[in-house]
CSV table of C-alpha atoms in Angstrom, one decimal:
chain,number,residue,atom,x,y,z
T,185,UNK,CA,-6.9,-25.4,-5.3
T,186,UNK,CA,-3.7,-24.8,-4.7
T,187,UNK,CA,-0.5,-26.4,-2.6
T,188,UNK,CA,2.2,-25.2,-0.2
T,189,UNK,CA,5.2,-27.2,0.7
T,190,UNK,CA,6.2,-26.7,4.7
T,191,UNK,CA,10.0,-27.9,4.5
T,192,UNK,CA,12.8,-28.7,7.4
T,193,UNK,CA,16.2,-29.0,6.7
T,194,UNK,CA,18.1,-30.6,9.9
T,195,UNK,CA,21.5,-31.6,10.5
T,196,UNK,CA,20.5,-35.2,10.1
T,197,UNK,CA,17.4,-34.9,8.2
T,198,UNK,CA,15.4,-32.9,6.1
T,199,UNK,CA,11.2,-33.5,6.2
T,200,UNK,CA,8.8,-31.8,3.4
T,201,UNK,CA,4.9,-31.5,4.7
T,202,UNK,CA,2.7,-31.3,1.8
T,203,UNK,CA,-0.4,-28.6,2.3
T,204,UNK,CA,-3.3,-27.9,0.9
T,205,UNK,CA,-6.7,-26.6,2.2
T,206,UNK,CA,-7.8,-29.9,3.1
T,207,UNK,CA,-4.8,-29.3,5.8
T,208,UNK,CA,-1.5,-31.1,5.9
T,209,UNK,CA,-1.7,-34.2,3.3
T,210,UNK,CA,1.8,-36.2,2.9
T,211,UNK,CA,5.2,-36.1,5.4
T,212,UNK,CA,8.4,-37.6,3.7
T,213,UNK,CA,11.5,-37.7,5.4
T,214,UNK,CA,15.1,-38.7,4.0
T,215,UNK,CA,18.7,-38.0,5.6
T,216,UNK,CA,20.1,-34.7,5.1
T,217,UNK,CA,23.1,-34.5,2.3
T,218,UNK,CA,26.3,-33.0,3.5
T,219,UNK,CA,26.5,-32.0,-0.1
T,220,UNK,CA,24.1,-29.1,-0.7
T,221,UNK,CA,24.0,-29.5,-4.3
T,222,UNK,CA,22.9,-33.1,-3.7
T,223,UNK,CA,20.6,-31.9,-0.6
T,224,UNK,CA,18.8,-29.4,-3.0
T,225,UNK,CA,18.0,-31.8,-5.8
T,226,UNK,CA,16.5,-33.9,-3.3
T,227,UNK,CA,14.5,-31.3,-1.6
T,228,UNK,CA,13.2,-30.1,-5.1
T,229,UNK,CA,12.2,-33.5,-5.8
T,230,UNK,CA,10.5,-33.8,-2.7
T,231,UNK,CA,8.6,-30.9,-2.9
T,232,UNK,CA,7.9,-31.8,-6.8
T,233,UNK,CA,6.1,-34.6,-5.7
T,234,UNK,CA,3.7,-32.5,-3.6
T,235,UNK,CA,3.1,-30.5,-6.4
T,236,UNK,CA,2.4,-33.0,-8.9
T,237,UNK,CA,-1.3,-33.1,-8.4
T,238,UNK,CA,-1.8,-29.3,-7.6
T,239,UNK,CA,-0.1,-26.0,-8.6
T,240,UNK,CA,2.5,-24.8,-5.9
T,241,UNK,CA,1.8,-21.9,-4.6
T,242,UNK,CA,4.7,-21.6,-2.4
T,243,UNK,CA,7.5,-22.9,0.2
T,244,UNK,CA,8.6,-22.3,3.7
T,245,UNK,CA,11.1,-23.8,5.7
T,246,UNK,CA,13.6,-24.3,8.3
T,247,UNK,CA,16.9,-24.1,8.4
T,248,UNK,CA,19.6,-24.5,11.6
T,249,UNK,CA,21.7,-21.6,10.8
T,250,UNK,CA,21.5,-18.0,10.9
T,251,UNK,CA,19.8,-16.5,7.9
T,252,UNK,CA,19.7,-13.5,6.7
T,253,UNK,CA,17.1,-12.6,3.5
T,254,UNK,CA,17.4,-16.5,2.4
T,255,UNK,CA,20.8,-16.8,2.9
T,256,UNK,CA,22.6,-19.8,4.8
T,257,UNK,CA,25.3,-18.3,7.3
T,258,UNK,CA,27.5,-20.4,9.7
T,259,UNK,CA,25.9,-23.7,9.5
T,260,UNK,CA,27.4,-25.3,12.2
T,261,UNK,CA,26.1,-29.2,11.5
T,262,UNK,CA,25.9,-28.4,7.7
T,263,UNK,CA,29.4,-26.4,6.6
T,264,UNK,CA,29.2,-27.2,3.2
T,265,UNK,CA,25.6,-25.3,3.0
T,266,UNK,CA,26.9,-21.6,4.6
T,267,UNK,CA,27.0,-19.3,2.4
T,268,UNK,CA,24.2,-20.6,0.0
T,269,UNK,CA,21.4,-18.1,-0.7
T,270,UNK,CA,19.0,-21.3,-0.2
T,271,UNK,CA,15.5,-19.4,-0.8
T,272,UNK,CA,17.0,-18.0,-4.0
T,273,UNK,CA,18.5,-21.6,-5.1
T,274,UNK,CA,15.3,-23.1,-4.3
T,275,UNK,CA,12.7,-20.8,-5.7
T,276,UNK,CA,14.5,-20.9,-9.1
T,277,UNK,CA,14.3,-25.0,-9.0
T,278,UNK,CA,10.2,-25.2,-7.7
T,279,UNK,CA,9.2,-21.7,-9.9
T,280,UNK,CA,7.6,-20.6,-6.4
T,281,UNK,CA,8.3,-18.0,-4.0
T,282,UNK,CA,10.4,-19.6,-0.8
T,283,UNK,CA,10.2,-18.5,2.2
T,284,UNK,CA,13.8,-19.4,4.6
T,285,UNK,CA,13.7,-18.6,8.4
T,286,UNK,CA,16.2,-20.8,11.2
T,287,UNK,CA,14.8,-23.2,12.3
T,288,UNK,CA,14.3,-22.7,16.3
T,289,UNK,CA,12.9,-19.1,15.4
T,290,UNK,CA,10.1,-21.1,13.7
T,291,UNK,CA,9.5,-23.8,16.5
T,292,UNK,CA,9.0,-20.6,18.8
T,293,UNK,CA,6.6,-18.9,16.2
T,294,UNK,CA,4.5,-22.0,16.5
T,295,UNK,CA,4.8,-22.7,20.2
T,296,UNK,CA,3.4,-18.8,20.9
């Protein structure tokens, strides 16, 4: 068996769904860091802690910015994050591939 890690990153807080087959396990939630140094260890701890049990397979997520092949642009709630190639960063930190779409493009994937 195998895990995935379904992440959001919002302007005031960033949530980390852990999945498996058996569907989606644990939800944490924490405020988002206006640091994005500080907001990445945290999200990689989060998503270590879904992975502690079973091997990661991989990560999606959210973000509320434009981004372009996993890159941050014009964060509008989140400065300090534009220009961050965030699926990059985070891929390196979890040793999975990561997956980094904005956030209301995802909400509308799931609504259709």
């Amino acid at each position: 068996m195998q895990s995935y890690v379904g992440f959001d990153i919002g302007g005031t807080s960033m949530r980390v769904a852990c999945i498996t087959n058996d569907g989606i396990n644990d939800v944490h939630k924490i405020p988002t860091p206006p640091d994005p140094e500080e907001g990445i260890r945290a999200l990689t701890g989060l998503i270590a802690e879904c992975a502690k049990d079973v091997p990661l397979a991989g990560a999606a997520g959210g973000f509320p910015s434009v981004i372009a092949e996993g890159v941050v642009y014009r964060a509008p709630n989140l400065e300090a994050w534009s220009g961050i190639n965030l699926a990059e960063r985070l891929s390196k930190e979890i040793a999975a591939p990561v997956a980094l779409h904005n956030d209301a493009d995802l909400a509308a994937l799931g609504e259709a």
